[in-house]
mmCIF file of C-alpha atoms in Angstrom:
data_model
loop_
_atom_site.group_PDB
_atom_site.id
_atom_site.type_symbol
_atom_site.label_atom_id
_atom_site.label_comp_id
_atom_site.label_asym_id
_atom_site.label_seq_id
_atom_site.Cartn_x
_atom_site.Cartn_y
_atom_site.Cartn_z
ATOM 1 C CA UNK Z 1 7.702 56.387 44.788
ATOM 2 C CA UNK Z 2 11.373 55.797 44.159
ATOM 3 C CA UNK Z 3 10.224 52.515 43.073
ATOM 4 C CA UNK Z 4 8.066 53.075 40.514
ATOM 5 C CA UNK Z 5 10.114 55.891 38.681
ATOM 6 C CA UNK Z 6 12.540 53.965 37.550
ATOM 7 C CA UNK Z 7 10.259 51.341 36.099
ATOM 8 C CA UNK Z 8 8.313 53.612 34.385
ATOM 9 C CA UNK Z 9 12.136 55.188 32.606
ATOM 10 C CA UNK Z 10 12.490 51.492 32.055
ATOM 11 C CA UNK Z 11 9.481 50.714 30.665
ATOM 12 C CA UNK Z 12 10.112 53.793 27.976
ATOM 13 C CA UNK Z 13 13.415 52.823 27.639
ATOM 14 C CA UNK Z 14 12.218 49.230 26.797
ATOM 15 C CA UNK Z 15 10.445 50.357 23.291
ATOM 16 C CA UNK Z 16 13.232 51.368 21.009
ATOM 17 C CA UNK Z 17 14.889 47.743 22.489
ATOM 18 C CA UNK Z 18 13.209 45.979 19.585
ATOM 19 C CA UNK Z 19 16.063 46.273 16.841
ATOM 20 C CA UNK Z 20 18.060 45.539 19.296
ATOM 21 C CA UNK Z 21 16.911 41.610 19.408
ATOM 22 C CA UNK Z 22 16.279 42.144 15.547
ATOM 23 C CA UNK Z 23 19.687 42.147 15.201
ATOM 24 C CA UNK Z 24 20.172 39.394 17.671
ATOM 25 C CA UNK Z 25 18.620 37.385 15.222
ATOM 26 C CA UNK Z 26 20.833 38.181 12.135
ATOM 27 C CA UNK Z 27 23.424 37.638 14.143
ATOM 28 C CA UNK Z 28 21.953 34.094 14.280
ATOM 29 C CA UNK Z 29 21.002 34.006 10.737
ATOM 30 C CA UNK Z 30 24.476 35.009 9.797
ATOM 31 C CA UNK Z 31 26.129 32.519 11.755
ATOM 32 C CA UNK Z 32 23.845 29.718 10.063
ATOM 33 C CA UNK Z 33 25.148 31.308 6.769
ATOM 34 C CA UNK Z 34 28.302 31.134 7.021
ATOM 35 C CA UNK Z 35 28.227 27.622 8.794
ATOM 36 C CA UNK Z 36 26.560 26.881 5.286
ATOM 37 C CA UNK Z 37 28.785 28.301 3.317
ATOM 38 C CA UNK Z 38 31.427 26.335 5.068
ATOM 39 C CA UNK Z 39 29.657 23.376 4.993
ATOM 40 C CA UNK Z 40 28.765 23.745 1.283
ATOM 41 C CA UNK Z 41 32.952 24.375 0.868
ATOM 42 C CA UNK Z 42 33.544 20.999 2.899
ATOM 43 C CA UNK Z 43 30.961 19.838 0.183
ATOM 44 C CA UNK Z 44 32.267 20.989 -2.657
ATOM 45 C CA UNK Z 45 36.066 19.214 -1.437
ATOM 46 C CA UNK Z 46 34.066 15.673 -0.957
ATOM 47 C CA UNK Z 47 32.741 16.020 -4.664
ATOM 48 C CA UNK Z 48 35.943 17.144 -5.736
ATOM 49 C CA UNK Z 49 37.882 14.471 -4.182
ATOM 50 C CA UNK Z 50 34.809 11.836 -4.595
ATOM 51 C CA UNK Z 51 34.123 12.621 -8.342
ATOM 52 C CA UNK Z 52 30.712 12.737 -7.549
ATOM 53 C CA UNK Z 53 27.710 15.300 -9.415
ATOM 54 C CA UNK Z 54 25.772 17.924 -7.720
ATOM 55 C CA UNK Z 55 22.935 15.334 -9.128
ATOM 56 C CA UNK Z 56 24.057 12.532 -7.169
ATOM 57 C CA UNK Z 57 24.859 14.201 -4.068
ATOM 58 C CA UNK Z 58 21.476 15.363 -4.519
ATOM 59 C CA UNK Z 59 20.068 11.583 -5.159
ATOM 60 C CA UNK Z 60 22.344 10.677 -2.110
ATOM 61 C CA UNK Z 61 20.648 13.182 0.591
ATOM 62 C CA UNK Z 62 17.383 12.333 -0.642
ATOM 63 C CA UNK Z 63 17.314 8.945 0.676
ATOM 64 C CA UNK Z 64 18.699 9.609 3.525
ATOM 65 C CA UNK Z 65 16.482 12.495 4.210
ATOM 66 C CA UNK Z 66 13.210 11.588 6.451
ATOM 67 C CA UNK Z 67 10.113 11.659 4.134
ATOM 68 C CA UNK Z 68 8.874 14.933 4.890
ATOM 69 C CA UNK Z 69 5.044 15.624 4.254
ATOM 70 C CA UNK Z 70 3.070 13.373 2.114
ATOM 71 C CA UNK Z 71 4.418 11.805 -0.746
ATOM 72 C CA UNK Z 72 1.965 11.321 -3.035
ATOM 73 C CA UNK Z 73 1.135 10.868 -6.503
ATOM 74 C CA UNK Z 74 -1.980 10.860 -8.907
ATOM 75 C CA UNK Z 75 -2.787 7.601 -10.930
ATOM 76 C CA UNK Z 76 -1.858 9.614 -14.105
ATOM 77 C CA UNK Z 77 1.846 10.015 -12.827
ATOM 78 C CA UNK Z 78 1.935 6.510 -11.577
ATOM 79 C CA UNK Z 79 1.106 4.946 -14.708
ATOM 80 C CA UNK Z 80 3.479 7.386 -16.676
ATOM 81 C CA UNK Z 81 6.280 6.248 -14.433
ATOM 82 C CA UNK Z 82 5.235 2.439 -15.121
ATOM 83 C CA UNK Z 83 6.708 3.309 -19.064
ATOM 84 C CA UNK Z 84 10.638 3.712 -17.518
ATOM 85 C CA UNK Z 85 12.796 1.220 -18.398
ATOM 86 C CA UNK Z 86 13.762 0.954 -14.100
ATOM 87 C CA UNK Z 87 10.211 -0.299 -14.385
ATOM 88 C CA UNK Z 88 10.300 -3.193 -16.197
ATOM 89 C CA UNK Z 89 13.192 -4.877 -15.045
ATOM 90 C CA UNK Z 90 12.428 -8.031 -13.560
ATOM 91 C CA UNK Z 91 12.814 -7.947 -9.796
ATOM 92 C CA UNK Z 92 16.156 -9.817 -8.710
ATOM 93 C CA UNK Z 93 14.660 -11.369 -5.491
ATOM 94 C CA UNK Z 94 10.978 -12.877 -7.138
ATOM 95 C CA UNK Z 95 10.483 -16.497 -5.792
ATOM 96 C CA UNK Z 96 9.497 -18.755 -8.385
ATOM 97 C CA UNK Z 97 5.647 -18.940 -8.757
ATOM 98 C CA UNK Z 98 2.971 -19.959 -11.098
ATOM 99 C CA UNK Z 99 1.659 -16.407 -10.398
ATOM 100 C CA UNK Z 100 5.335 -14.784 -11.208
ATOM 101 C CA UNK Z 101 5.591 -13.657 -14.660
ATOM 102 C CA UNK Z 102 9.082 -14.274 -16.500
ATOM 103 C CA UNK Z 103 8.433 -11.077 -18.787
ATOM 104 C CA UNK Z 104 6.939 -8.378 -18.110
ATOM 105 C CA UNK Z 105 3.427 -7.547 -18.929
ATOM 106 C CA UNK Z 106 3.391 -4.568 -21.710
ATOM 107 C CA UNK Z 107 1.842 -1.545 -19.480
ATOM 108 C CA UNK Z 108 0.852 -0.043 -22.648
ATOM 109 C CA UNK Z 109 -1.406 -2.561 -22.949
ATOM 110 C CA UNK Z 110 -2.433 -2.340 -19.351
ATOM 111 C CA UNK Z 111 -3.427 0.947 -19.535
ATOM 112 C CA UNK Z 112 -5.191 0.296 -23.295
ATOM 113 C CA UNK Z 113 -7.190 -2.388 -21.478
ATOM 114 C CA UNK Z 114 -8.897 0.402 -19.042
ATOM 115 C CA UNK Z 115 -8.911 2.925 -21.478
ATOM 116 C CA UNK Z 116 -11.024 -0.084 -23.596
ATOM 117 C CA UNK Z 117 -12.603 -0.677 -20.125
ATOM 118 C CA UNK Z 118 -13.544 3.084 -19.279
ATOM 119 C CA UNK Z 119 -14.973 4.023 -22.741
ATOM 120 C CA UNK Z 120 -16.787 0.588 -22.970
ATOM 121 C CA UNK Z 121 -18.388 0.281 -26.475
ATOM 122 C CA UNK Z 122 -15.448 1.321 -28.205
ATOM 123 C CA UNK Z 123 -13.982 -1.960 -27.448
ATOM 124 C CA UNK Z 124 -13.992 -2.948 -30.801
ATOM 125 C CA UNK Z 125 -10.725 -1.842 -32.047
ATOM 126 C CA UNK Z 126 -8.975 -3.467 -28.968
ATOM 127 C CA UNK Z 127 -10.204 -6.378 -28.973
ATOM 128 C CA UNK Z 128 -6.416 -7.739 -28.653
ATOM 129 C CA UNK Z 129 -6.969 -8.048 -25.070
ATOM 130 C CA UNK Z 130 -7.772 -11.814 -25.687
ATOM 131 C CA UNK Z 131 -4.009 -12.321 -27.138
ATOM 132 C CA UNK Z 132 -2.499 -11.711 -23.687
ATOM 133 C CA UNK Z 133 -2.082 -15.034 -22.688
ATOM 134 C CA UNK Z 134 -0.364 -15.304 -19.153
ATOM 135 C CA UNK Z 135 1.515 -18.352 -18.227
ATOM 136 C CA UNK Z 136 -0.537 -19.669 -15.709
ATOM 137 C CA UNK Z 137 -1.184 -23.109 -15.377
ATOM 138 C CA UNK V 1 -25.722 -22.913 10.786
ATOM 139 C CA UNK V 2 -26.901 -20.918 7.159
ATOM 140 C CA UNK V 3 -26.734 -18.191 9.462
ATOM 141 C CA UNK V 4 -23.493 -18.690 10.579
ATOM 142 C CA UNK V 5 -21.926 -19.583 7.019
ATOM 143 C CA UNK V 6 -23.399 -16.425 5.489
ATOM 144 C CA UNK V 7 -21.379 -14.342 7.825
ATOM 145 C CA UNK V 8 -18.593 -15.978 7.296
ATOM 146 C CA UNK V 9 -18.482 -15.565 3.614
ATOM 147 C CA UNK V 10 -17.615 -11.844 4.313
ATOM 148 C CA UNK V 11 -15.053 -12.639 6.960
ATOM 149 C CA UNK V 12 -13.313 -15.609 5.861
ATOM 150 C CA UNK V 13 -9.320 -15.098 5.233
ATOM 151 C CA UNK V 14 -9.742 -11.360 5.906
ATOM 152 C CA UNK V 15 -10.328 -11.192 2.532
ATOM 153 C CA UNK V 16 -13.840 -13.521 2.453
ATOM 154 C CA UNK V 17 -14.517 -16.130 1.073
ATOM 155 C CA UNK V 18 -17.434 -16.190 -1.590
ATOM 156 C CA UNK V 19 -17.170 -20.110 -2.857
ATOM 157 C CA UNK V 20 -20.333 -20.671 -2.405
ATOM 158 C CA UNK V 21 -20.402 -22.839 -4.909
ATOM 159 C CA UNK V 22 -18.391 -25.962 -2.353
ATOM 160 C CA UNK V 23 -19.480 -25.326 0.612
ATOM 161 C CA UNK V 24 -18.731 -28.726 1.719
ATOM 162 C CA UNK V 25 -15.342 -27.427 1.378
ATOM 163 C CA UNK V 26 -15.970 -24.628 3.356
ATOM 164 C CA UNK V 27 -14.504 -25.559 6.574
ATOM 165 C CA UNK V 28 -11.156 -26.546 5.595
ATOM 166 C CA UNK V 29 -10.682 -23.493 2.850
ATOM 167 C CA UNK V 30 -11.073 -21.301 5.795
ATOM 168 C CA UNK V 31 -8.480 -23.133 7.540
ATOM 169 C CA UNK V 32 -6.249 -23.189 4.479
ATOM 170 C CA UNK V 33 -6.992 -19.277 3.995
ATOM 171 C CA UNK V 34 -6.593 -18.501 7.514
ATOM 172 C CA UNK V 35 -3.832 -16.032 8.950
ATOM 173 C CA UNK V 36 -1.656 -17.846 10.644
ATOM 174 C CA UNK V 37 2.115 -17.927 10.925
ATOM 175 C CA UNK V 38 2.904 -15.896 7.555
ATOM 176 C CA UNK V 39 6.379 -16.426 6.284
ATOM 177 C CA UNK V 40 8.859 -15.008 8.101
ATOM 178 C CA UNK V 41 9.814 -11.460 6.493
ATOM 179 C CA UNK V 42 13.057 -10.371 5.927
ATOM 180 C CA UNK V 43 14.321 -7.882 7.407
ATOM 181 C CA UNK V 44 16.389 -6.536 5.047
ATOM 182 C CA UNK V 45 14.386 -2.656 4.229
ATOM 183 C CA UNK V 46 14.437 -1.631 0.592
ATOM 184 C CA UNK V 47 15.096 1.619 -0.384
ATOM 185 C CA UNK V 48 14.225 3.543 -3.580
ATOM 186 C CA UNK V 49 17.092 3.469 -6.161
ATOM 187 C CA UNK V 50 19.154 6.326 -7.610
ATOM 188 C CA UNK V 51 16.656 8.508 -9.241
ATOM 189 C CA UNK V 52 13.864 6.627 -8.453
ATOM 190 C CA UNK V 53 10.469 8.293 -7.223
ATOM 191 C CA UNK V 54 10.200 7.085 -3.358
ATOM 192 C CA UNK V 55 6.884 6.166 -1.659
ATOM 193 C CA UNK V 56 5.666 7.411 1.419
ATOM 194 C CA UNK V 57 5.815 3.917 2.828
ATOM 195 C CA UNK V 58 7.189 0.760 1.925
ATOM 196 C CA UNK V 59 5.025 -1.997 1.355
ATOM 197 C CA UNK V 60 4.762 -5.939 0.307
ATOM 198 C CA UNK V 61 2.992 -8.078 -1.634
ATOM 199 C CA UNK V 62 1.600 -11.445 -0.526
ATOM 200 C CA UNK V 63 0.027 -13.952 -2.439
ATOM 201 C CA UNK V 64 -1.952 -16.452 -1.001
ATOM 202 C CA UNK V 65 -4.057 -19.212 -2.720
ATOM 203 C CA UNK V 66 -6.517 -22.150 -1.521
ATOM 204 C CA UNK V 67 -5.312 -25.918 -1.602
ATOM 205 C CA UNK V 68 -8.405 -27.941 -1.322
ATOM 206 C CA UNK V 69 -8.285 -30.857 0.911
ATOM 207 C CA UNK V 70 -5.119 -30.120 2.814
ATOM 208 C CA UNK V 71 -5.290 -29.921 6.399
ATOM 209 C CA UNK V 72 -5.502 -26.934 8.787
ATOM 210 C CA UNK V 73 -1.844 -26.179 10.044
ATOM 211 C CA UNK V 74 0.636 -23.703 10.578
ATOM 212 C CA UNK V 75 2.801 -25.758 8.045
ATOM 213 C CA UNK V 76 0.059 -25.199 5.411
ATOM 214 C CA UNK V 77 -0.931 -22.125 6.288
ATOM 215 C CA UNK V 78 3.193 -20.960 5.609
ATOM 216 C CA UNK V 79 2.577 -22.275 2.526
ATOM 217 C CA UNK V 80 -0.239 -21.123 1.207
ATOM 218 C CA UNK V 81 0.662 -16.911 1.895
ATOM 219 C CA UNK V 82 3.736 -16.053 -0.071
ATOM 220 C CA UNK V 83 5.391 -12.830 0.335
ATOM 221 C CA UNK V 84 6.488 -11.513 -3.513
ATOM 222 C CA UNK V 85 8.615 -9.139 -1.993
ATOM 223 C CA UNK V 86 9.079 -5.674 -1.228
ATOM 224 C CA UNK V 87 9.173 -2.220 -2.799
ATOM 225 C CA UNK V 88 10.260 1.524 -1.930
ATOM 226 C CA UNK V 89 9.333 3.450 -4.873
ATOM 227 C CA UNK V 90 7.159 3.629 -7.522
ATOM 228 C CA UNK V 91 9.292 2.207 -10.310
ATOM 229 C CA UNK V 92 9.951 -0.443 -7.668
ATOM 230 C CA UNK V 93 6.601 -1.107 -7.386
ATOM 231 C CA UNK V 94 6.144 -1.166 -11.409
ATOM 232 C CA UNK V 95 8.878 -3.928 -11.520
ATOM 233 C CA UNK V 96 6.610 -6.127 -9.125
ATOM 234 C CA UNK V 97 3.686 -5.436 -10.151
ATOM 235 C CA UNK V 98 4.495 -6.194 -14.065
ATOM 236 C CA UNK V 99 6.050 -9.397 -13.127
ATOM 237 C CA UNK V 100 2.790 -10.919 -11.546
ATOM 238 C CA UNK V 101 -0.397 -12.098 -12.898
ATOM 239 C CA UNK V 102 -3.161 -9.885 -12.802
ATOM 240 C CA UNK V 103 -6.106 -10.763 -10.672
ATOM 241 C CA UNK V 104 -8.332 -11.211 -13.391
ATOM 242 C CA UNK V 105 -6.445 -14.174 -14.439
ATOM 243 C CA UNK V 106 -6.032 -15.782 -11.215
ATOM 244 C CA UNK V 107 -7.503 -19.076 -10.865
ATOM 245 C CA UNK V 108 -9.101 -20.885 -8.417
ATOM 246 C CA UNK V 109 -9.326 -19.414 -4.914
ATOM 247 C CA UNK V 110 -6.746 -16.682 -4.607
ATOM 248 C CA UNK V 111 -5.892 -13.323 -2.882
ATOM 249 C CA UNK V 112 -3.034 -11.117 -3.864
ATOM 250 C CA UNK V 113 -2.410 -8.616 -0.477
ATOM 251 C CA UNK V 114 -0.836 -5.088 -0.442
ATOM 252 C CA UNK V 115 0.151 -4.271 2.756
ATOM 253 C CA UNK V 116 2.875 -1.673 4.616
ATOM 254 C CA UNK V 117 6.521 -3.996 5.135
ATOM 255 C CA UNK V 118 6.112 -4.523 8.972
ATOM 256 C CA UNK V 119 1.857 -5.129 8.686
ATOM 257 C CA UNK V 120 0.908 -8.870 8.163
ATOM 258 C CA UNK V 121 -2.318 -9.175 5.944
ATOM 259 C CA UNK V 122 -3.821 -10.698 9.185
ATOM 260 C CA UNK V 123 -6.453 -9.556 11.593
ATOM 261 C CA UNK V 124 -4.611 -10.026 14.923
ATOM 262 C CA UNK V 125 -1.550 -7.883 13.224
ATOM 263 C CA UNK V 126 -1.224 -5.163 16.006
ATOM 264 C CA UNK V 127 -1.790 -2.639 13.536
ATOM 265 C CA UNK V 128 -4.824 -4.020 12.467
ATOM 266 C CA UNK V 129 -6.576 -5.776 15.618
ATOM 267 C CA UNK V 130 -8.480 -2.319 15.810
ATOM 268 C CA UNK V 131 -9.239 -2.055 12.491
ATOM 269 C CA UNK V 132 -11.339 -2.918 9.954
ATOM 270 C CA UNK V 133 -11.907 -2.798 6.115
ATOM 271 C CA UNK V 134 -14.134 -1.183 3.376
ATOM 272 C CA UNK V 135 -14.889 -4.391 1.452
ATOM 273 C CA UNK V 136 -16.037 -4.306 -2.458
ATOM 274 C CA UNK V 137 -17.752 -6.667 -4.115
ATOM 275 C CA UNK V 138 -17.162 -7.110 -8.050
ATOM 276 C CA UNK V 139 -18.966 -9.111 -10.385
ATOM 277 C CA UNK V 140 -16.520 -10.999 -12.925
ATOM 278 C CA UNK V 141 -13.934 -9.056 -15.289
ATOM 279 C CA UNK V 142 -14.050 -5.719 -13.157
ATOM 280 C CA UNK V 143 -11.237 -7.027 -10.956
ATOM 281 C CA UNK V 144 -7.724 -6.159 -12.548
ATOM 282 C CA UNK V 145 -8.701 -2.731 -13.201
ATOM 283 C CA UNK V 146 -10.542 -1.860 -9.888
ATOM 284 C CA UNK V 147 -7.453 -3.826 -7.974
ATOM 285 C CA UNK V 148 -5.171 -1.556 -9.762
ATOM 286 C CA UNK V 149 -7.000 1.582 -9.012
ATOM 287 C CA UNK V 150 -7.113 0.845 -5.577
ATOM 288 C CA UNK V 151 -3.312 -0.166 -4.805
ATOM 289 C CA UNK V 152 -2.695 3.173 -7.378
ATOM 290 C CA UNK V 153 -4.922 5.379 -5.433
ATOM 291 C CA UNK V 154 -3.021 3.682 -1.821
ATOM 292 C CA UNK V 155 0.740 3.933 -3.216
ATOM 293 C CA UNK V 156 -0.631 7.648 -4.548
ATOM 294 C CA UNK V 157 -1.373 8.804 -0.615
ATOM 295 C CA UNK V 158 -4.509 9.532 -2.034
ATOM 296 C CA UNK V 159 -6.911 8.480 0.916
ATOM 297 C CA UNK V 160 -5.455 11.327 2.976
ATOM 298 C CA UNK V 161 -5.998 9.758 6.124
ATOM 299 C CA UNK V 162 -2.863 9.865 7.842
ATOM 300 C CA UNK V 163 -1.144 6.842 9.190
ATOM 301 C CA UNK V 164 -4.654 4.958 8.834
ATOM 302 C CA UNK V 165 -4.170 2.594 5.958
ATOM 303 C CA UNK V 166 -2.648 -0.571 6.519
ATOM 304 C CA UNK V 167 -3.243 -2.306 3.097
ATOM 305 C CA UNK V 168 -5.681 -3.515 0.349
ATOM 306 C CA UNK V 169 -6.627 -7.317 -0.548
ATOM 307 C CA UNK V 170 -7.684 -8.552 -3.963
ATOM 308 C CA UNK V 171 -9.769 -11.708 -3.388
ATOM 309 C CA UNK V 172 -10.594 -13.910 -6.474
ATOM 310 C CA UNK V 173 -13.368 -16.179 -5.558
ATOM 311 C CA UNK V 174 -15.661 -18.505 -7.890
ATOM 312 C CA UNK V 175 -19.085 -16.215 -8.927
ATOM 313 C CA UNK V 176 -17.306 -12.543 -7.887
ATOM 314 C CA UNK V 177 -14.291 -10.708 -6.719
ATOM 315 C CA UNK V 178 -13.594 -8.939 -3.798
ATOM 316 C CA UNK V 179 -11.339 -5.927 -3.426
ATOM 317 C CA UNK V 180 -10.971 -4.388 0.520
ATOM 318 C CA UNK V 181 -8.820 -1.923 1.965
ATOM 319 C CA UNK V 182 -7.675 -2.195 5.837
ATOM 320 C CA UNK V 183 -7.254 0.755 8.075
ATOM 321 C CA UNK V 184 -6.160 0.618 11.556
ATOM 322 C CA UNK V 185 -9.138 2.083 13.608
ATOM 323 C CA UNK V 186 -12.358 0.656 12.994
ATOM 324 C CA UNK V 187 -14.130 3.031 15.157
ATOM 325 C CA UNK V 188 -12.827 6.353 13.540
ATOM 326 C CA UNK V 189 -15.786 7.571 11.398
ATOM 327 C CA UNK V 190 -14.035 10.496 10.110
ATOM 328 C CA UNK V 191 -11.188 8.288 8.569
ATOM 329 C CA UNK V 192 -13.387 5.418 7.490
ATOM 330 C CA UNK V 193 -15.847 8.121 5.797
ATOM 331 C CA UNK V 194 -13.162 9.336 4.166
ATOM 332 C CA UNK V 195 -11.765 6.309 2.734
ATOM 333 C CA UNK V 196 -15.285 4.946 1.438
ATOM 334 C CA UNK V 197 -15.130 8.572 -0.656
ATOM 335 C CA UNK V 198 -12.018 8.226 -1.695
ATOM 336 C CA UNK V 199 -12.965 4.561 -2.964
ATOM 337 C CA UNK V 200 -16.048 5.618 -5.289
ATOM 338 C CA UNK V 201 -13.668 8.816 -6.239
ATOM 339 C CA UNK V 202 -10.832 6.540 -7.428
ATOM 340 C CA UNK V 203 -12.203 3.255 -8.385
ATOM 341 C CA UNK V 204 -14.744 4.515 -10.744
ATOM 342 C CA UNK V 205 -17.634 1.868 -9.589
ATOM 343 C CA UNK V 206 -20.441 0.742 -11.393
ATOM 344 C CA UNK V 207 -23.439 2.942 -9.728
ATOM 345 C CA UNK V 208 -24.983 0.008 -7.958
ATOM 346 C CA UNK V 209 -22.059 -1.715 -6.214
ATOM 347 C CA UNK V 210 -22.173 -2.733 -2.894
ATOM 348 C CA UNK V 211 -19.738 -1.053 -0.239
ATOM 349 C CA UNK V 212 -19.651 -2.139 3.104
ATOM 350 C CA UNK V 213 -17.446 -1.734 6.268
ATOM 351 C CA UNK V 214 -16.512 -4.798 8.718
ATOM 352 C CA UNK V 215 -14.666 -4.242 11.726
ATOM 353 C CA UNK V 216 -12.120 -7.133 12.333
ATOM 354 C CA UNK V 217 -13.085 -7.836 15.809
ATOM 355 C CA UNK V 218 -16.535 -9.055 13.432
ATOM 356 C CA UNK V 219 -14.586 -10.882 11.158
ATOM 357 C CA UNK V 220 -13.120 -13.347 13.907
ATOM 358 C CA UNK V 221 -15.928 -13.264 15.830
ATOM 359 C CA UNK V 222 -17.651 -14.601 13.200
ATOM 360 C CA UNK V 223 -15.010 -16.755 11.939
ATOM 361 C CA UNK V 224 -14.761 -18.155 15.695
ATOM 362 C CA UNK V 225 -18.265 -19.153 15.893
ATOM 363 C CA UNK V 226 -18.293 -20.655 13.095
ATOM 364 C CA UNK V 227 -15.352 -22.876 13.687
ATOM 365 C CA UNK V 228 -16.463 -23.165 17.269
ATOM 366 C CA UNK V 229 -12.587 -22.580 18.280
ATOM 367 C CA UNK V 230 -10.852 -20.227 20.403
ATOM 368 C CA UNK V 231 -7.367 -20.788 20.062
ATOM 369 C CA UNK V 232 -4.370 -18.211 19.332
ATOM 370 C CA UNK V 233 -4.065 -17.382 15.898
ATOM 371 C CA UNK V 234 -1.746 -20.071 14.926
ATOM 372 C CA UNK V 235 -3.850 -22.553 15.015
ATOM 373 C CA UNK V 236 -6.048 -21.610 13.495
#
């Protein structure tokens, strides 16, 4: 009997315990924030003292990051991306090849070619598919 | 022996061979197109530039093309699959990609591969010796845009089968093209289900094409009996 007494006090006494760990974990949280803030002070110093943007800090942690998730992309934001001038700079380490192209193919005539392709009997009016000779043999 | 050289039109090269049109050829273009010793690949990892739009992999192109009449060796082998190099991004892969010919104006017997930096286009790569590939075959002038749908569609992560893909071949043959995409377990269904959907989603095929899936273990066996050798893979 003077076991179980107690527990059962305890047991009622355990309920209102709950904010108790609530605030355990704000305590937690609060420490993470103001590690952040410090960190984002430390930051702040580097770029200061670095003269470098928010943007390229930004560019900087990205490719250093993991890839989290799945990167992907649809076709349509592919080929929009293919229209940057980063894009059609020739590659500095191509080996010469008969199948390596010193100029870049136009991708606006890549993509006319499967728009031509897709719609079929329009064709007509793009006809100048024939004029894109490629250097090969 | 018809037998035999009907199978191996699917398997030859991992990416078949469909010249039917020489078959007295035959033997030696399948030791030309073989996977042997591929070049050796640098190291080096590329990483997206500044601003850039990264990948969720890297990957590299190869380039490999038939000389008739030369000898089976490692030596030719080396120099018949080129790497073109390596990308991390999509513009990256733009810059390649716009400085090499199209398929569709490839001549002679050629294959342009896609495939994750660290997987060789080869069967006995150890991320492909369980694998297989959805193979496609294209009757002439379909080639550059179905090719280019396909490596979009893999660069995209649009297959949504995990780590599964290991790359996609373009093979330019003499009556029809062949476009096939590797994937590292032949005997998951789910994954190679999902990849032949994803295929007649993004490639936009004519209704009665052909798709069919060959396990690689197949493709050597077949290749071995028809060569009648069973030696490592470089010497082939």
């Amino acid at each position: 009997m003077e076991v179980t007494l107690p527990r059962r006090k305890l047991q009622k006494h355990l309920e209102p315990a709950r904010p108790l760990r609530r605030f355990n974990v704000d305590e937690v949280s609060c420490i993470a924030i103001l590690f952040r803030i410090r960190l984002l002070m430390c930051i702040n110093l580097f770029f200061f003292k670095n003269n470098i943007t928010v943007e390229q800090f930004y560019n900087i942690i990205h490719l250093h990051q993991p890839k989290q998730g799945r990167i992907s992309y649809t076709r349509d934001v592919l080929c929009e991306l293919a229209f940057s001038p980063v894009a059609k700079k020739k590659p500095e380490y191509l080996p010469e090849h008969p199948i390596v192209l010193e100029k870049a193919r136009e991708p606006h005539l890549m993509l006319h070619e499967m728009r031509k392709e897709s719609h079929g009997k329009h064709a007509s009016l793009d006809e100048k598919k024939s004029t894109v000779t490629v250097p090969f043999y | 022996m018809n037998n035999k050289f009907d199978a191996l039109k699917d398997d030859d090269s991992g990416d078949h061979d469909q010249d039917q049109s020489s078959p007295k050829n035959c033997e030696k273009e399948k030791n030309e197109d073989e996977d042997k010793e591929p070049n050796t690949a640098k190291k080096k990892m590329v990483v997206p530039g500044v601003g850039e739009h990264p990948l969720q992999y890297n990957y590299t192109f190869w380039y490999s093309r038939r000389t008739p009449g030369r000898p089976a060796s490692t030596h030719s082998y080396e120099q018949n699959i080129k790497q073109i190099g390596s990308f991390a991004s999509v513009e990256q892969f733009w810059r390649f990609y716009s400085h090499m010919v199209r398929p569709g104006d490839l001549t002679g017997h050629s294959d342009f591969h896609l495939f994750k930096e660290g997987i060789k286009p080869m069967w006995e790569d150890d991320a492909n010796k369980m694998g297989g590939k959805w193979i496609i075959r294209l009757r002439k002038g379909l080639v550059s845009r179905c090719w280019e749908n396909l490596i979009l569609a893999m660069l995209g992560e649009q297959f949504m089968v995990g780590e599964e893909i290991c790359g996609a071949v373009v093979s330019v043959r003499f009556q029809e093209d062949i476009v096939s995409i590797w994937n590292k377990t032949a005997s998951d269904q789910a994954t190679t289900a999902r990849v032949r959907d994803t295929l007649r989603r993004v490639l936009n095929l004519p209704p009665n094409t052909i798709m069919e899936y060959k396990t690689h273990t197949d493709s050597i066996k077949a290749w071995v009996d028809f060569h009648g050798l069973v030696t490592a893979s470089g010497g082939r």
